[in-house]
Tab-separated table of C-alpha atoms in Angstrom:
chain	number	residue	atom	x	y	z
I	1	MET	CA	23.020	199.125	199.889
I	2	ILE	CA	19.507	197.766	199.019
I	3	GLU	CA	19.479	194.066	198.144
I	4	ALA	CA	17.030	192.476	195.929
I	5	ASN	CA	16.588	189.490	198.160
I	6	ASN	CA	15.483	191.458	201.255
I	7	PRO	CA	12.500	189.512	202.727
I	8	GLU	CA	11.195	192.428	204.607
I	9	ILE	CA	10.337	194.284	201.307
I	10	ASP	CA	11.003	193.725	197.726
I	11	VAL	CA	12.524	197.128	196.628
I	12	ASP	CA	12.922	195.945	192.835
I	13	GLU	CA	9.154	194.919	192.833
I	14	LEU	CA	7.994	198.278	194.580
I	15	MET	CA	10.201	200.370	191.951
I	16	LYS	CA	8.696	198.184	189.106
I	17	LYS	CA	5.219	198.914	190.012
I	18	VAL	CA	6.008	202.563	190.361
I	19	ARG	CA	7.668	202.562	186.898
I	20	GLU	CA	4.576	200.791	185.534
I	21	GLU	CA	2.266	203.464	187.000
I	22	VAL	CA	4.527	206.426	185.636
I	23	ALA	CA	4.404	204.545	182.092
I	24	LYS	CA	0.450	204.633	182.415
I	25	LEU	CA	0.712	208.275	183.359
I	26	GLN	CA	2.736	209.070	180.195
I	27	ASN	CA	0.501	207.159	177.982
I	28	LYS	CA	-2.446	209.186	179.460
I	29	PRO	CA	-1.115	212.595	179.942
I	30	LEU	CA	-2.400	214.742	182.632
I	31	TRP	CA	-2.714	217.736	180.185
I	32	LYS	CA	-5.314	217.484	177.573
I	33	GLU	CA	-4.085	218.971	174.299
I	34	LYS	CA	-6.235	220.988	172.139
I	35	SER	CA	-5.867	221.994	168.479
I	36	THR	CA	-5.530	225.490	169.676
I	37	GLY	CA	-2.762	224.918	172.322
I	38	ILE	CA	-2.581	223.306	175.658
I	39	ASN	CA	-5.171	223.390	178.388
I	40	LEU	CA	-3.750	223.635	181.735
I	41	GLN	CA	-6.351	221.740	183.450
I	42	PRO	CA	-5.246	218.595	185.261
I	43	ASN	CA	-6.915	215.332	184.366
I	44	ASN	CA	-7.962	214.853	187.803
I	45	GLY	CA	-9.613	211.438	187.196
I	46	ILE	CA	-6.379	210.017	186.288
I	47	ASN	CA	-4.232	211.819	188.579
I	48	LEU	CA	-6.086	210.800	191.617
I	49	ARG	CA	-6.387	207.296	190.514
I	50	ILE	CA	-2.463	207.211	190.088
I	51	ILE	CA	-1.885	208.744	193.454
I	52	SER	CA	-4.199	206.428	195.148
I	53	GLN	CA	-2.666	203.388	193.778
I	54	ILE	CA	0.877	204.596	194.614
I	55	GLN	CA	-0.315	205.374	198.277
I	56	ALA	CA	-1.434	201.711	198.557
I	57	LEU	CA	1.787	200.444	197.420
I	58	LEU	CA	3.650	202.656	199.855
I	59	ASN	CA	1.325	201.516	202.777
I	60	ASN	CA	1.880	197.907	201.792
I	61	ALA	CA	5.691	198.462	201.730
I	62	GLU	CA	5.776	200.367	205.108
I	63	SER	CA	3.782	197.633	206.841
I	64	LYS	CA	6.355	195.100	205.579
I	65	SER	CA	9.287	197.323	206.913
I	66	GLN	CA	8.185	197.216	210.394
I	67	VAL	CA	10.321	195.360	212.974
I	68	ARG	CA	8.964	191.556	213.104
I	69	THR	CA	7.993	190.497	216.626
I	70	GLU	CA	6.651	187.008	215.524
I	71	PHE	CA	7.708	184.378	213.056
I	72	PRO	CA	5.674	183.999	209.948
I	73	GLU	CA	2.808	181.648	210.349
I	74	LYS	CA	3.950	179.391	207.561
I	75	LEU	CA	7.297	178.650	209.569
I	76	ASN	CA	5.375	177.653	212.619
I	77	ARG	CA	4.018	174.598	210.805
I	78	PHE	CA	5.697	171.063	210.308
I	79	PRO	CA	8.639	170.617	209.340
I	80	PHE	CA	9.704	174.206	210.167
I	81	THR	CA	8.554	173.861	213.779
I	82	ILE	CA	11.193	175.362	216.351
I	83	SER	CA	11.142	176.307	219.898
I	84	ARG	CA	9.929	179.825	221.204
I	85	ASP	CA	13.626	180.724	222.479
I	86	LEU	CA	14.997	179.802	219.291
I	87	GLN	CA	12.414	181.995	217.352
I	88	ARG	CA	13.115	185.047	219.684
I	89	PHE	CA	16.930	184.499	218.883
I	90	VAL	CA	16.422	184.407	215.175
I	91	LEU	CA	14.126	187.415	215.261
I	92	LYS	CA	16.736	189.492	217.107
I	93	LEU	CA	19.380	188.465	214.836
I	94	TYR	CA	17.276	189.382	211.639
I	95	THR	CA	16.438	192.599	213.195
I	96	PHE	CA	19.941	193.405	213.754
I	97	LEU	CA	21.094	192.233	210.494
I	98	PHE	CA	18.630	194.315	208.553
I	99	LYS	CA	18.496	197.432	210.628
I	100	GLU	CA	20.145	199.579	207.930
I	101	GLN	CA	17.904	198.170	205.281
I	102	ARG	CA	14.731	199.016	207.043
I	103	ALA	CA	16.327	202.580	207.619
I	104	VAL	CA	16.893	202.805	203.768
I	105	ASN	CA	13.278	201.496	203.184
I	106	PHE	CA	11.744	203.915	205.339
I	107	SER	CA	13.687	206.821	203.749
I	108	LEU	CA	12.472	205.668	200.257
I	109	ILE	CA	8.842	205.395	201.423
I	110	GLN	CA	9.174	209.053	203.010
I	111	ALA	CA	10.768	210.551	199.919
I	112	LEU	CA	7.860	209.011	197.654
I	113	ARG	CA	5.192	210.276	200.129
I	114	GLU	CA	6.719	213.848	199.910
I	115	SER	CA	6.726	213.512	196.211
I	116	LEU	CA	3.053	212.642	196.150
I	117	ALA	CA	2.441	215.532	198.550
I	118	LEU	CA	4.320	218.061	196.167
I	119	ASN	CA	2.326	216.649	193.183
I	120	GLN	CA	-0.991	217.489	194.746
I	121	GLN	CA	0.352	220.933	195.910
I	122	LEU	CA	1.447	221.448	192.155
I	123	ASN	CA	-2.047	220.428	190.944
I	124	GLN	CA	-3.575	223.114	193.304
I	125	GLN	CA	-1.284	225.686	192.098
I	126	ILE	CA	-2.170	224.746	188.449
I	127	ALA	CA	-5.775	225.062	189.331
I	128	VAL	CA	-5.374	228.648	190.648
I	129	LEU	CA	-3.286	229.265	187.346
I	130	GLN	CA	-6.014	228.044	185.313
I	131	ASP	CA	-8.510	230.306	187.039
I	132	GLN	CA	-6.300	233.367	186.415
I	133	ILE	CA	-5.880	232.430	182.701
I	134	LYS	CA	-9.730	231.971	182.326
I	135	SER	CA	-10.211	235.544	183.896
I	136	MET	CA	-7.637	237.051	181.661
I	137	ASP	CA	-9.417	235.181	178.512
I	138	GLU	CA	-12.612	236.907	179.705
I	139	ARG	CA	-11.011	240.429	180.098
I	140	HIS	CA	-9.383	240.064	176.679
I	141	LEU	CA	-12.722	238.710	175.013
I	142	LYS	CA	-14.543	241.916	176.256
I	143	LYS	CA	-11.707	244.008	175.070
I	144	TYR	CA	-11.848	242.421	171.687
I	145	SER	CA	-15.570	242.790	171.401
I	146	SER	CA	-15.091	246.566	172.230
I	147	ILE	CA	-12.413	246.936	169.499
I	148	LYS	CA	-14.504	245.009	167.086
I	149	ASN	CA	-17.458	247.202	167.667
I	150	ASP	CA	-15.404	250.267	167.232
I	151	LEU	CA	-14.001	249.046	163.960
I	152	THR	CA	-17.492	248.124	162.717
I	153	GLN	CA	-18.497	251.659	163.668
I	154	GLN	CA	-15.754	253.229	161.625
I	155	LYS	CA	-16.593	251.062	158.661
I	156	GLN	CA	-20.117	252.200	158.760
I	157	ILE	CA	-19.170	255.867	158.864
I	158	ILE	CA	-16.698	255.356	156.000
I	159	ALA	CA	-19.300	253.739	153.824
I	160	CYS	CA	-22.024	256.442	154.524
I	161	PHE	CA	-19.539	259.078	154.070
I	162	LEU	CA	-18.471	257.686	150.495
I	163	ASP	CA	-22.065	257.085	149.412
I	164	GLU	CA	-23.384	260.448	150.493
I	165	THR	CA	-20.425	262.812	149.365
I	166	ARG	CA	-19.006	261.152	146.241
I	167	PRO	CA	-21.767	262.449	143.861
I	168	TRP	CA	-21.388	266.258	144.742
I	169	LEU	CA	-17.710	266.305	145.473
I	170	PRO	CA	-15.595	265.741	142.483
I	171	GLU	CA	-12.212	266.745	144.151
I	172	HIS	CA	-10.534	265.180	147.229
I	173	PHE	CA	-12.086	265.526	150.605
I	174	THR	CA	-10.737	268.316	152.702
I	175	SER	CA	-10.124	268.018	156.246
I	176	ASP	CA	-13.082	270.358	156.950
I	177	GLN	CA	-15.293	268.193	155.105
I	178	LEU	CA	-14.191	265.279	156.819
I	179	GLN	CA	-14.791	266.754	160.229
I	180	THR	CA	-18.234	267.857	159.344
I	181	PHE	CA	-19.275	264.567	158.193
I	182	GLN	CA	-18.112	262.782	160.999
I	183	GLU	CA	-19.893	265.062	163.390
I	184	GLU	CA	-23.311	264.588	161.538
I	185	LYS	CA	-23.013	260.996	160.494
I	186	GLY	CA	-20.818	259.151	162.730
I	187	LEU	CA	-21.040	260.727	166.073
I	188	PHE	CA	-24.560	259.620	166.917
I	189	ASP	CA	-23.840	255.794	166.255
I	190	GLY	CA	-21.031	255.726	168.798
I	191	PHE	CA	-22.954	257.828	171.189
I	192	TYR	CA	-26.084	255.925	171.057
I	193	GLY	CA	-24.391	252.599	171.610
I	194	ALA	CA	-22.725	254.077	174.841
I	195	LEU	CA	-26.127	255.635	175.851
I	196	THR	CA	-27.725	252.225	175.718
I	197	ASP	CA	-25.219	250.389	177.858
I	198	HIS	CA	-25.169	253.189	180.351
I	199	PHE	CA	-29.101	253.673	180.787
I	200	ARG	CA	-30.560	250.344	179.761
I	201	GLY	CA	-28.529	248.297	182.176
I	202	SER	CA	-25.932	245.449	182.109
I	203	ARG	CA	-26.622	242.307	180.059
I	204	GLU	CA	-27.046	240.306	182.958
I	205	GLU	CA	-29.750	242.671	184.508
I	206	ILE	CA	-31.644	242.474	181.077
I	207	LEU	CA	-31.518	238.840	180.829
I	208	ALA	CA	-33.060	238.434	184.409
I	209	ARG	CA	-35.756	240.891	183.748
I	210	LEU	CA	-36.843	239.158	180.422
I	211	LYS	CA	-37.322	235.835	181.976
I	212	VAL	CA	-40.757	236.986	183.157
I	213	TYR	CA	-41.828	236.327	179.801
I	214	LEU	CA	-40.656	232.803	179.336
I	215	PRO	CA	-43.915	231.191	180.777
I	216	ARG	CA	-45.898	233.038	178.128
I	217	ILE	CA	-43.774	231.474	175.534
I	218	ALA	CA	-44.276	228.082	177.112
I	219	GLU	CA	-47.837	228.348	177.277
I	220	ALA	CA	-48.503	229.486	173.737
I	221	LYS	CA	-46.382	226.361	172.522
I	222	ILE	CA	-44.310	228.479	170.100
I	223	GLY	CA	-40.711	228.858	169.370
I	224	THR	CA	-40.358	225.611	167.199
I	225	GLN	CA	-39.271	225.227	163.625
I	226	ASP	CA	-42.825	225.579	162.497
I	227	SER	CA	-43.569	228.693	164.579
I	228	PRO	CA	-40.406	230.634	165.150
I	229	ILE	CA	-40.096	233.878	167.225
I	230	LEU	CA	-38.936	236.990	165.606
I	231	ASP	CA	-37.446	239.968	167.848
I	232	ILE	CA	-37.638	243.015	165.874
I	233	GLY	CA	-35.191	245.834	167.087
I	234	CYS	CA	-33.376	243.034	168.806
I	235	GLY	CA	-30.416	245.388	170.025
I	236	ARG	CA	-27.630	243.622	171.885
I	237	GLY	CA	-29.772	240.379	171.564
I	238	GLU	CA	-30.458	239.587	175.180
I	239	TRP	CA	-34.090	238.310	174.432
I	240	VAL	CA	-32.900	236.127	171.392
I	241	GLU	CA	-30.053	234.743	173.622
I	242	LEU	CA	-32.441	233.966	176.312
I	243	LEU	CA	-34.796	232.109	174.072
I	244	ARG	CA	-32.027	230.033	172.244
I	245	ASP	CA	-30.662	229.129	175.534
I	246	ALA	CA	-34.110	227.883	176.536
I	247	GLY	CA	-34.382	225.809	173.675
I	248	TYR	CA	-36.708	227.842	171.291
I	249	VAL	CA	-36.153	228.927	167.785
I	250	ALA	CA	-35.761	232.740	167.565
I	251	GLN	CA	-34.413	235.213	165.182
I	252	GLY	CA	-33.293	238.646	165.761
I	253	LEU	CA	-33.489	241.816	163.316
I	254	ASP	CA	-31.966	245.329	163.604
I	255	ILE	CA	-30.776	248.029	161.373
I	256	SER	CA	-27.767	248.786	163.618
I	257	GLN	CA	-24.471	247.051	162.449
I	258	ILE	CA	-22.827	247.717	165.954
I	259	MET	CA	-25.645	245.956	167.721
I	260	LEU	CA	-25.697	243.239	165.206
I	261	GLU	CA	-21.815	242.700	165.721
I	262	GLN	CA	-22.597	242.259	169.450
I	263	CYS	CA	-25.033	239.654	168.639
I	264	LYS	CA	-22.917	237.903	166.162
I	265	THR	CA	-20.032	237.577	168.655
I	266	ARG	CA	-22.460	235.550	170.826
I	267	GLU	CA	-23.419	233.329	167.621
I	268	LEU	CA	-27.021	234.658	167.591
I	269	ASP	CA	-29.235	234.159	164.678
I	270	VAL	CA	-29.811	237.836	163.537
I	271	ILE	CA	-30.134	239.666	160.335
I	272	GLU	CA	-29.843	243.356	159.230
I	273	ALA	CA	-33.103	244.522	157.818
I	274	ASP	CA	-35.812	247.117	158.431
I	275	ALA	CA	-38.750	245.738	160.541
I	276	LEU	CA	-41.668	246.529	158.520
I	277	THR	CA	-40.156	245.898	155.109
I	278	TYR	CA	-38.961	242.377	156.450
I	279	LEU	CA	-42.516	241.561	157.982
I	280	GLN	CA	-44.252	242.673	154.676
I	281	SER	CA	-41.831	239.975	152.928
I	282	LYS	CA	-43.134	237.221	155.102
I	283	PRO	CA	-46.235	234.959	154.234
I	284	ASP	CA	-49.253	234.791	156.226
I	285	GLY	CA	-49.373	232.697	159.319
I	286	SER	CA	-45.671	231.923	159.262
I	287	LEU	CA	-44.526	233.077	162.720
I	288	GLY	CA	-45.213	232.052	166.156
I	289	ALA	CA	-44.580	235.376	167.755
I	290	VAL	CA	-43.522	238.960	166.969
I	291	THR	CA	-41.664	240.806	169.920
I	292	GLY	CA	-40.070	244.024	170.294
I	293	PHE	CA	-38.556	245.616	173.492
I	294	HIS	CA	-38.474	249.298	173.741
I	295	LEU	CA	-38.995	249.752	169.972
I	296	ILE	CA	-42.483	251.123	169.356
I	297	GLU	CA	-41.774	254.380	171.123
I	298	HIS	CA	-39.189	255.089	168.391
I	299	LEU	CA	-41.838	254.842	165.534
I	300	PRO	CA	-44.028	257.423	163.835
I	301	PHE	CA	-47.582	256.466	164.444
I	302	PRO	CA	-48.436	255.560	160.755
I	303	VAL	CA	-45.451	253.279	160.836
I	304	LEU	CA	-46.347	251.792	164.115
I	305	MET	CA	-50.082	250.961	162.924
I	306	ASN	CA	-48.460	249.295	159.775
I	307	LEU	CA	-45.993	247.245	162.004
I	308	MET	CA	-48.903	246.014	164.120
I	309	ASN	CA	-51.029	245.116	161.387
I	310	GLU	CA	-48.207	243.220	159.597
I	311	SER	CA	-47.235	241.532	162.836
I	312	VAL	CA	-50.768	240.249	163.064
I	313	ARG	CA	-50.847	239.130	159.624
I	314	VAL	CA	-47.727	236.915	159.836
I	315	LEU	CA	-48.770	235.291	163.098
I	316	LYS	CA	-50.082	231.805	163.126
I	317	SER	CA	-53.303	231.035	165.145
I	318	GLY	CA	-52.440	231.041	168.707
I	319	GLY	CA	-49.406	233.023	168.217
I	320	LEU	CA	-48.716	236.169	170.095
I	321	VAL	CA	-47.405	239.793	169.884
I	322	LEU	CA	-45.417	241.165	172.776
I	323	PHE	CA	-44.189	244.752	173.072
I	324	GLU	CA	-42.509	246.303	176.061
I	325	THR	CA	-42.225	250.159	176.289
I	326	PRO	CA	-41.649	252.847	178.958
I	327	ASN	CA	-44.776	253.653	181.139
I	328	PRO	CA	-45.749	257.276	180.860
I	329	GLN	CA	-48.173	256.743	183.835
I	330	ASN	CA	-45.216	257.097	185.910
I	331	VAL	CA	-44.681	260.913	186.269
I	332	LEU	CA	-40.780	260.439	186.375
I	333	VAL	CA	-40.631	258.187	183.316
I	334	GLY	CA	-43.059	260.500	181.130
I	335	THR	CA	-41.505	263.801	182.185
I	336	HIS	CA	-37.923	262.939	182.478
I	337	ASN	CA	-36.540	259.579	181.920
I	338	PHE	CA	-38.174	258.935	178.492
I	339	TYR	CA	-36.357	261.606	177.117
I	340	LEU	CA	-32.961	260.258	178.190
I	341	ASP	CA	-32.919	258.564	174.739
I	342	PRO	CA	-32.995	261.439	172.210
I	343	SER	CA	-34.251	258.995	169.467
I	344	HIS	CA	-37.666	258.412	171.357
I	345	LEU	CA	-40.657	260.376	169.693
I	346	LYS	CA	-43.274	260.171	172.270
I	347	PRO	CA	-44.600	258.167	175.251
I	348	LEU	CA	-47.377	255.666	174.431
I	349	PRO	CA	-49.933	255.085	177.196
I	350	SER	CA	-50.877	251.554	177.822
I	351	ALA	CA	-54.429	251.966	177.156
I	352	LEU	CA	-53.682	253.176	173.701
I	353	VAL	CA	-51.322	250.334	172.810
I	354	LYS	CA	-53.868	247.830	173.976
I	355	PHE	CA	-56.688	249.361	171.959
I	356	MET	CA	-54.399	249.397	168.841
I	357	LEU	CA	-53.592	245.539	169.162
I	358	GLU	CA	-57.301	244.873	169.622
I	359	HIS	CA	-58.114	246.958	166.733
I	360	CYS	CA	-55.786	244.909	164.615
I	361	GLY	CA	-57.553	241.724	165.441
I	362	LEU	CA	-55.775	240.392	168.543
I	363	GLU	CA	-57.513	238.919	171.549
I	364	GLN	CA	-56.902	238.500	175.292
I	365	VAL	CA	-54.647	241.613	175.206
I	366	ASP	CA	-52.954	242.012	178.558
I	367	ILE	CA	-51.026	244.747	180.064
I	368	ILE	CA	-48.056	243.655	182.372
I	369	ASN	CA	-46.806	246.512	184.674
I	370	LEU	CA	-42.979	246.210	185.170
I	371	HIS	CA	-40.013	247.439	187.165
I	372	PRO	CA	-41.352	249.644	189.826
I	373	TYR	CA	-38.964	251.547	192.027
I	374	GLY	CA	-37.704	249.863	195.118
I	375	GLU	CA	-39.532	250.002	198.477
I	376	SER	CA	-36.984	252.381	199.903
I	377	PHE	CA	-38.170	255.130	197.581
I	378	LYS	CA	-41.919	254.884	198.739
I	379	LEU	CA	-43.964	256.997	201.300
I	380	SER	CA	-46.219	255.471	203.636
I	381	GLY	CA	-48.911	256.645	206.146
I	382	SER	CA	-51.835	257.869	204.114
I	383	GLN	CA	-53.782	257.422	201.023
I	384	VAL	CA	-52.181	260.366	199.452
I	385	ALA	CA	-48.665	258.682	200.117
I	386	GLU	CA	-50.011	255.599	198.237
I	387	ARG	CA	-51.363	257.616	195.353
I	388	PHE	CA	-48.083	259.566	195.196
I	389	ASN	CA	-46.058	256.120	195.151
I	390	GLU	CA	-48.345	255.037	192.358
I	391	TYR	CA	-47.584	257.800	190.021
I	392	PHE	CA	-44.007	258.586	190.856
I	393	TYR	CA	-42.515	255.314	192.045
I	394	GLY	CA	-44.864	252.827	190.260
I	395	SER	CA	-43.938	250.648	187.157
I	396	GLN	CA	-41.304	252.201	184.900
I	397	ASP	CA	-42.217	250.161	181.817
I	398	TYR	CA	-45.120	247.998	180.739
I	399	ALA	CA	-45.656	245.249	178.195
I	400	VAL	CA	-48.847	244.449	175.901
I	401	ILE	CA	-49.229	240.820	174.875
I	402	GLY	CA	-52.002	239.765	172.509
I	403	TYR	CA	-52.992	236.458	170.865
I	404	LYS	CA	-54.200	235.934	167.466
I	405	PRO	CA	-57.400	233.850	167.374
């Protein structure tokens, strides 16, 4: 039986302090509740503090539970002064009388220590569970995004189908008519989205590649509310996302609802519009930059010239135009890779695009050669090998950048 007046350790006091710490723990729960549910993330700051305090109490209790070998210092002073022999006798008697009490005390302390160890083990298991739930959430998010894109594609197919067939089809659609329309109008949208994902590279790869342009944006001091950046043909929105995360004001523009839906799932500022029509609606000197990645090779030459002229018109002084496109000087690109995209019209040599921007009024027009093949592809040993590397394994893309005076 544990007695409250035990001078070795005040069990009631110890349990009172433990209850107080548990009560504090209940008032400040280890689990942070959110409006959408419960987040299984331990509140480690509170948890570690409570454990540390309880361990301190246990250490204090354990030290007081040890067998006494000396009288307390205050009992060696007048008027409690007694002989050493009598002190030893009293200590032996005291040790004998409270032998079982000490055993109980040590058992309690050991039980509490094991409880603390179990608590820490549970916290580790919860952390592992949290990582697993996070991984599951990411997989479900990707699956949700894929399903949403598929639904958007189907909505677009149905809308086009109704718009183009209703005037000349007074009767109900037959299955043959539905099949023909889907092959002609819907198949390419889904195919092109898959083609882009397959050949262009992952989102992470594109984000890493586009970082090469950030110093140009910083040097031009654009991307503010007064000089926003417009990315035409933004596609999946990697460039707009990179600019936003770097603190710049940027907007994307595209005509593909499937691509725009991907951007919107990432809360990017994008609009659905034709690039040339939208630029024509903007006032002079209203933008800090007009950018386009793998866009100009899709445009007929007259449209491209109009696009460049309008881009220069809407730029502020000091603003820039930036276009990236496949590099036909690379033989493999110009004869093969370029035509992996059936919507490409024709390759554009860098010298031609540079001249076009200069003709439109831009200055300091630079060509940046990008994305050469790896060194493992290249030959060595002669000038012929070096020339071969240049034309077959050189830059697969290039960017042209010009500034408005």
